[in-house]
PDB file of C-alpha atoms in Angstrom:
ATOM      1  CA  UNK A   1      69.402  82.551 129.849  1.00 50.00           C
ATOM      2  CA  UNK A   2      67.651  85.891 129.961  1.00 56.00           C
ATOM      3  CA  UNK A   3      64.492  86.269 127.924  1.00 57.00           C
ATOM      4  CA  UNK A   4      64.358  88.862 125.181  1.00 61.00           C
ATOM      5  CA  UNK A   5      61.732  91.490 125.996  1.00 60.00           C
ATOM      6  CA  UNK A   6      58.725  91.631 123.716  1.00 70.00           C
ATOM      7  CA  UNK A   7      58.774  94.773 121.536  1.00 71.00           C
ATOM      8  CA  UNK A   8      56.602  97.457 123.054  1.00 85.00           C
ATOM      9  CA  UNK A   9      57.107  96.241 126.612  1.00 90.00           C
ATOM     10  CA  UNK A  10      58.288  99.641 127.808  1.00 94.00           C
ATOM     11  CA  UNK A  11      55.167 101.283 126.348  1.00 95.00           C
ATOM     12  CA  UNK A  12      52.939  98.627 127.928  1.00 96.00           C
ATOM     13  CA  UNK A  13      54.487  99.254 131.328  1.00 97.00           C
ATOM     14  CA  UNK A  14      54.280 103.019 130.901  1.00 97.00           C
ATOM     15  CA  UNK A  15      50.640 102.877 129.800  1.00 97.00           C
ATOM     16  CA  UNK A  16      49.744 100.728 132.801  1.00 97.00           C
ATOM     17  CA  UNK A  17      51.608 103.023 135.196  1.00 98.00           C
ATOM     18  CA  UNK A  18      50.127 106.168 133.631  1.00 98.00           C
ATOM     19  CA  UNK A  19      46.594 104.893 134.157  1.00 97.00           C
ATOM     20  CA  UNK A  20      47.300 103.935 137.758  1.00 98.00           C
ATOM     21  CA  UNK A  21      49.225 107.111 138.598  1.00 98.00           C
ATOM     22  CA  UNK A  22      46.555 109.354 137.125  1.00 97.00           C
ATOM     23  CA  UNK A  23      43.674 107.535 138.772  1.00 97.00           C
ATOM     24  CA  UNK A  24      45.146 106.944 142.238  1.00 97.00           C
ATOM     25  CA  UNK A  25      48.156 109.263 142.471  1.00 97.00           C
ATOM     26  CA  UNK A  26      51.839 108.448 142.210  1.00 98.00           C
ATOM     27  CA  UNK A  27      52.335 108.096 145.965  1.00 97.00           C
ATOM     28  CA  UNK A  28      49.462 105.618 146.337  1.00 97.00           C
ATOM     29  CA  UNK A  29      50.589 103.239 143.575  1.00 98.00           C
ATOM     30  CA  UNK A  30      53.191 100.599 144.326  1.00 97.00           C
ATOM     31  CA  UNK A  31      55.485  99.037 141.771  1.00 97.00           C
ATOM     32  CA  UNK A  32      53.796  95.671 142.447  1.00 96.00           C
ATOM     33  CA  UNK A  33      50.531  97.153 141.171  1.00 97.00           C
ATOM     34  CA  UNK A  34      52.266  98.331 138.002  1.00 97.00           C
ATOM     35  CA  UNK A  35      53.738  94.839 137.498  1.00 96.00           C
ATOM     36  CA  UNK A  36      50.287  93.293 137.920  1.00 96.00           C
ATOM     37  CA  UNK A  37      48.450  95.667 135.573  1.00 97.00           C
ATOM     38  CA  UNK A  38      51.243  95.641 132.964  1.00 95.00           C
ATOM     39  CA  UNK A  39      51.441  91.852 133.089  1.00 94.00           C
ATOM     40  CA  UNK A  40      55.210  91.841 133.310  1.00 93.00           C
ATOM     41  CA  UNK A  41      57.819  90.672 135.758  1.00 92.00           C
ATOM     42  CA  UNK A  42      59.463  92.884 138.327  1.00 94.00           C
ATOM     43  CA  UNK A  43      62.879  92.478 136.676  1.00 94.00           C
ATOM     44  CA  UNK A  44      61.499  93.660 133.343  1.00 93.00           C
ATOM     45  CA  UNK A  45      59.870  96.685 134.969  1.00 95.00           C
ATOM     46  CA  UNK A  46      63.122  97.671 136.664  1.00 95.00           C
ATOM     47  CA  UNK A  47      65.115  97.094 133.482  1.00 94.00           C
ATOM     48  CA  UNK A  48      63.054  99.789 131.762  1.00 95.00           C
ATOM     49  CA  UNK A  49      62.470 101.996 134.805  1.00 96.00           C
ATOM     50  CA  UNK A  50      65.166 101.575 137.484  1.00 96.00           C
ATOM     51  CA  UNK A  51      63.124 103.494 140.075  1.00 96.00           C
ATOM     52  CA  UNK A  52      59.619 104.699 140.733  1.00 97.00           C
ATOM     53  CA  UNK A  53      60.873 108.248 140.133  1.00 97.00           C
ATOM     54  CA  UNK A  54      62.050 107.204 136.656  1.00 98.00           C
ATOM     55  CA  UNK A  55      58.620 105.735 135.951  1.00 98.00           C
ATOM     56  CA  UNK A  56      56.841 108.835 137.297  1.00 98.00           C
ATOM     57  CA  UNK A  57      59.054 111.103 135.155  1.00 98.00           C
ATOM     58  CA  UNK A  58      58.245 109.009 132.069  1.00 98.00           C
ATOM     59  CA  UNK A  59      54.519 109.210 132.922  1.00 98.00           C
ATOM     60  CA  UNK A  60      54.669 112.998 133.226  1.00 98.00           C
ATOM     61  CA  UNK A  61      56.716 113.259 130.036  1.00 98.00           C
ATOM     62  CA  UNK A  62      54.020 111.246 128.255  1.00 98.00           C
ATOM     63  CA  UNK A  63      51.320 113.469 129.772  1.00 98.00           C
ATOM     64  CA  UNK A  64      53.258 116.528 128.625  1.00 98.00           C
ATOM     65  CA  UNK A  65      53.460 115.238 125.063  1.00 98.00           C
ATOM     66  CA  UNK A  66      49.704 114.581 125.050  1.00 96.00           C
ATOM     67  CA  UNK A  67      48.908 118.036 126.466  1.00 96.00           C
ATOM     68  CA  UNK A  68      51.224 119.762 123.990  1.00 97.00           C
ATOM     69  CA  UNK A  69      49.546 117.938 121.097  1.00 97.00           C
ATOM     70  CA  UNK A  70      46.104 118.971 122.367  1.00 95.00           C
ATOM     71  CA  UNK A  71      47.260 122.568 122.775  1.00 95.00           C
ATOM     72  CA  UNK A  72      48.792 122.683 119.297  1.00 96.00           C
ATOM     73  CA  UNK A  73      45.595 121.287 117.792  1.00 95.00           C
ATOM     74  CA  UNK A  74      43.502 123.888 119.648  1.00 94.00           C
ATOM     75  CA  UNK A  75      45.700 126.777 118.519  1.00 94.00           C
ATOM     76  CA  UNK A  76      46.081 125.604 114.917  1.00 94.00           C
ATOM     77  CA  UNK A  77      42.847 127.090 113.597  1.00 90.00           C
ATOM     78  CA  UNK A  78      42.545 130.135 115.830  1.00 93.00           C
ATOM     79  CA  UNK A  79      43.414 133.490 114.247  1.00 93.00           C
ATOM     80  CA  UNK A  80      45.216 135.997 116.419  1.00 95.00           C
ATOM     81  CA  UNK A  81      46.049 135.989 120.117  1.00 96.00           C
ATOM     82  CA  UNK A  82      42.502 136.628 121.394  1.00 96.00           C
ATOM     83  CA  UNK A  83      41.092 133.646 119.511  1.00 96.00           C
ATOM     84  CA  UNK A  84      44.095 131.551 120.510  1.00 96.00           C
ATOM     85  CA  UNK A  85      43.592 132.303 124.201  1.00 97.00           C
ATOM     86  CA  UNK A  86      39.909 131.415 123.931  1.00 96.00           C
ATOM     87  CA  UNK A  87      40.777 128.228 122.005  1.00 96.00           C
ATOM     88  CA  UNK A  88      43.400 127.263 124.589  1.00 96.00           C
ATOM     89  CA  UNK A  89      40.986 127.678 127.486  1.00 96.00           C
ATOM     90  CA  UNK A  90      38.193 125.945 125.533  1.00 95.00           C
ATOM     91  CA  UNK A  91      40.448 122.910 124.998  1.00 95.00           C
ATOM     92  CA  UNK A  92      41.283 122.764 128.707  1.00 95.00           C
ATOM     93  CA  UNK A  93      37.618 123.209 129.633  1.00 94.00           C
ATOM     94  CA  UNK A  94      36.658 120.377 127.301  1.00 93.00           C
ATOM     95  CA  UNK A  95      39.303 118.098 128.808  1.00 92.00           C
ATOM     96  CA  UNK A  96      37.826 118.627 132.288  1.00 92.00           C
ATOM     97  CA  UNK A  97      34.505 117.241 131.087  1.00 90.00           C
ATOM     98  CA  UNK A  98      35.914 113.908 129.946  1.00 90.00           C
ATOM     99  CA  UNK A  99      34.923 110.812 131.928  1.00 91.00           C
ATOM    100  CA  UNK A 100      37.550 109.940 134.509  1.00 91.00           C
ATOM    101  CA  UNK A 101      39.034 113.437 134.635  1.00 92.00           C
ATOM    102  CA  UNK A 102      40.927 113.790 137.914  1.00 93.00           C
ATOM    103  CA  UNK A 103      42.718 117.106 137.499  1.00 93.00           C
ATOM    104  CA  UNK A 104      45.984 118.145 135.917  1.00 96.00           C
ATOM    105  CA  UNK A 105      48.624 115.409 136.145  1.00 97.00           C
ATOM    106  CA  UNK A 106      51.367 117.981 136.751  1.00 98.00           C
ATOM    107  CA  UNK A 107      49.537 119.882 139.468  1.00 97.00           C
ATOM    108  CA  UNK A 108      48.489 116.585 141.044  1.00 97.00           C
ATOM    109  CA  UNK A 109      52.102 115.395 141.236  1.00 98.00           C
ATOM    110  CA  UNK A 110      53.304 118.646 142.763  1.00 97.00           C
ATOM    111  CA  UNK A 111      50.450 118.511 145.285  1.00 96.00           C
ATOM    112  CA  UNK A 112      51.412 114.970 146.268  1.00 97.00           C
ATOM    113  CA  UNK A 113      55.087 115.869 146.555  1.00 97.00           C
ATOM    114  CA  UNK A 114      55.297 119.528 147.612  1.00 95.00           C
ATOM    115  CA  UNK A 115      58.830 120.823 147.525  1.00 94.00           C
ATOM    116  CA  UNK A 116      60.095 117.837 145.548  1.00 95.00           C
ATOM    117  CA  UNK A 117      63.168 118.424 143.391  1.00 96.00           C
ATOM    118  CA  UNK A 118      63.344 115.049 141.673  1.00 97.00           C
ATOM    119  CA  UNK A 119      63.016 114.447 137.927  1.00 98.00           C
ATOM    120  CA  UNK A 120      59.206 114.083 137.970  1.00 98.00           C
ATOM    121  CA  UNK A 121      58.913 117.423 139.784  1.00 98.00           C
ATOM    122  CA  UNK A 122      61.226 119.033 137.217  1.00 98.00           C
ATOM    123  CA  UNK A 123      59.069 117.658 134.390  1.00 98.00           C
ATOM    124  CA  UNK A 124      55.895 118.921 136.100  1.00 98.00           C
ATOM    125  CA  UNK A 125      57.291 122.368 136.879  1.00 98.00           C
ATOM    126  CA  UNK A 126      58.784 122.627 133.403  1.00 98.00           C
ATOM    127  CA  UNK A 127      55.465 121.881 131.748  1.00 98.00           C
ATOM    128  CA  UNK A 128      53.610 124.394 133.915  1.00 98.00           C
ATOM    129  CA  UNK A 129      56.254 127.082 133.306  1.00 98.00           C
ATOM    130  CA  UNK A 130      56.139 126.479 129.554  1.00 98.00           C
ATOM    131  CA  UNK A 131      52.328 126.539 129.565  1.00 97.00           C
ATOM    132  CA  UNK A 132      52.342 129.794 131.473  1.00 97.00           C
ATOM    133  CA  UNK A 133      54.857 131.179 128.959  1.00 97.00           C
ATOM    134  CA  UNK A 134      52.369 130.432 126.156  1.00 97.00           C
ATOM    135  CA  UNK A 135      49.693 132.404 127.993  1.00 97.00           C
ATOM    136  CA  UNK A 136      52.149 135.244 128.666  1.00 98.00           C
ATOM    137  CA  UNK A 137      53.210 135.335 125.005  1.00 97.00           C
ATOM    138  CA  UNK A 138      49.634 135.411 123.715  1.00 97.00           C
ATOM    139  CA  UNK A 139      48.660 138.111 126.204  1.00 97.00           C
ATOM    140  CA  UNK A 140      51.685 140.191 125.143  1.00 97.00           C
ATOM    141  CA  UNK A 141      50.726 139.772 121.474  1.00 96.00           C
ATOM    142  CA  UNK A 142      47.245 140.915 122.402  1.00 96.00           C
ATOM    143  CA  UNK A 143      48.704 144.037 124.000  1.00 96.00           C
ATOM    144  CA  UNK A 144      47.728 142.940 127.487  1.00 95.00           C
ATOM    145  CA  UNK A 145      49.714 143.218 130.687  1.00 96.00           C
ATOM    146  CA  UNK A 146      50.946 140.883 133.416  1.00 96.00           C
ATOM    147  CA  UNK A 147      47.699 141.319 135.358  1.00 96.00           C
ATOM    148  CA  UNK A 148      45.681 139.969 132.426  1.00 96.00           C
ATOM    149  CA  UNK A 149      48.064 137.010 132.121  1.00 97.00           C
ATOM    150  CA  UNK A 150      47.705 136.354 135.866  1.00 97.00           C
ATOM    151  CA  UNK A 151      43.916 136.429 135.598  1.00 96.00           C
ATOM    152  CA  UNK A 152      43.899 134.008 132.687  1.00 97.00           C
ATOM    153  CA  UNK A 153      46.320 131.666 134.462  1.00 97.00           C
ATOM    154  CA  UNK A 154      44.130 131.770 137.577  1.00 96.00           C
ATOM    155  CA  UNK A 155      41.149 130.743 135.467  1.00 95.00           C
ATOM    156  CA  UNK A 156      43.182 127.897 133.926  1.00 95.00           C
ATOM    157  CA  UNK A 157      44.186 126.745 137.427  1.00 93.00           C
ATOM    158  CA  UNK A 158      40.561 126.856 138.499  1.00 93.00           C
ATOM    159  CA  UNK A 159      39.460 124.776 135.532  1.00 93.00           C
ATOM    160  CA  UNK A 160      41.759 121.959 136.610  1.00 91.00           C
ATOM    161  CA  UNK A 161      40.403 121.841 140.151  1.00 86.00           C
ATOM    162  CA  UNK A 162      36.847 123.119 139.905  1.00 81.00           C
ATOM    163  CA  UNK A 163      33.649 121.356 138.961  1.00 84.00           C
ATOM    164  CA  UNK A 164      33.334 120.707 135.205  1.00 81.00           C
ATOM    165  CA  UNK A 165      30.011 122.558 135.138  1.00 84.00           C
ATOM    166  CA  UNK A 166      31.949 125.786 135.607  1.00 87.00           C
ATOM    167  CA  UNK A 167      33.884 125.314 132.370  1.00 89.00           C
ATOM    168  CA  UNK A 168      31.330 127.395 130.488  1.00 91.00           C
ATOM    169  CA  UNK A 169      31.701 130.252 132.983  1.00 92.00           C
ATOM    170  CA  UNK A 170      35.501 130.121 132.648  1.00 93.00           C
ATOM    171  CA  UNK A 171      35.266 130.231 128.876  1.00 93.00           C
ATOM    172  CA  UNK A 172      32.834 133.157 128.955  1.00 94.00           C
ATOM    173  CA  UNK A 173      35.125 135.013 131.346  1.00 94.00           C
ATOM    174  CA  UNK A 174      38.191 134.459 129.161  1.00 95.00           C
ATOM    175  CA  UNK A 175      36.262 135.652 126.123  1.00 95.00           C
ATOM    176  CA  UNK A 176      35.232 138.789 127.966  1.00 94.00           C
ATOM    177  CA  UNK A 177      38.786 139.454 129.214  1.00 94.00           C
ATOM    178  CA  UNK A 178      40.508 139.123 125.821  1.00 93.00           C
ATOM    179  CA  UNK A 179      37.944 141.011 123.763  1.00 87.00           C
ATOM    180  CA  UNK A 180      37.984 144.226 125.758  1.00 73.00           C
TER     181      UNK A 180
END
């Protein structure tokens, strides 16, 4: 007789996988490691996530939800597009200073799997395209052009891969760019 899964099992597995994937990379983590950290059986893992790609897509979907919540919170109190752009970059800069920060989950996945067209890659590319669209929209509202949007996006990219000490420089640069 099959056991009934404990409520929250899917979330437990996903939380375990998310921590491992973010820390070590999706390619480096085996499903056996997820089973061990989640404290579940292999059958239960595969019942919730039939493949590693399904688990990676769920991880990136969770990361997207968390990033979108952080972005919404940052933009909530900013007035006008200039302040919103500064607030957006400030939130990203702050996230790079957190202990254990290892870069952007979406960029990391696409770096590990260049040219991938699977569901996790679609989630990652979709998030990055939507994030860029927010920058483009705010720049347009500010009266800026595509070059300004490109510059801001380049700074955002740099924040995710550069040393956290440069976050202040990035924020100062964004402030200067949007308040011209």
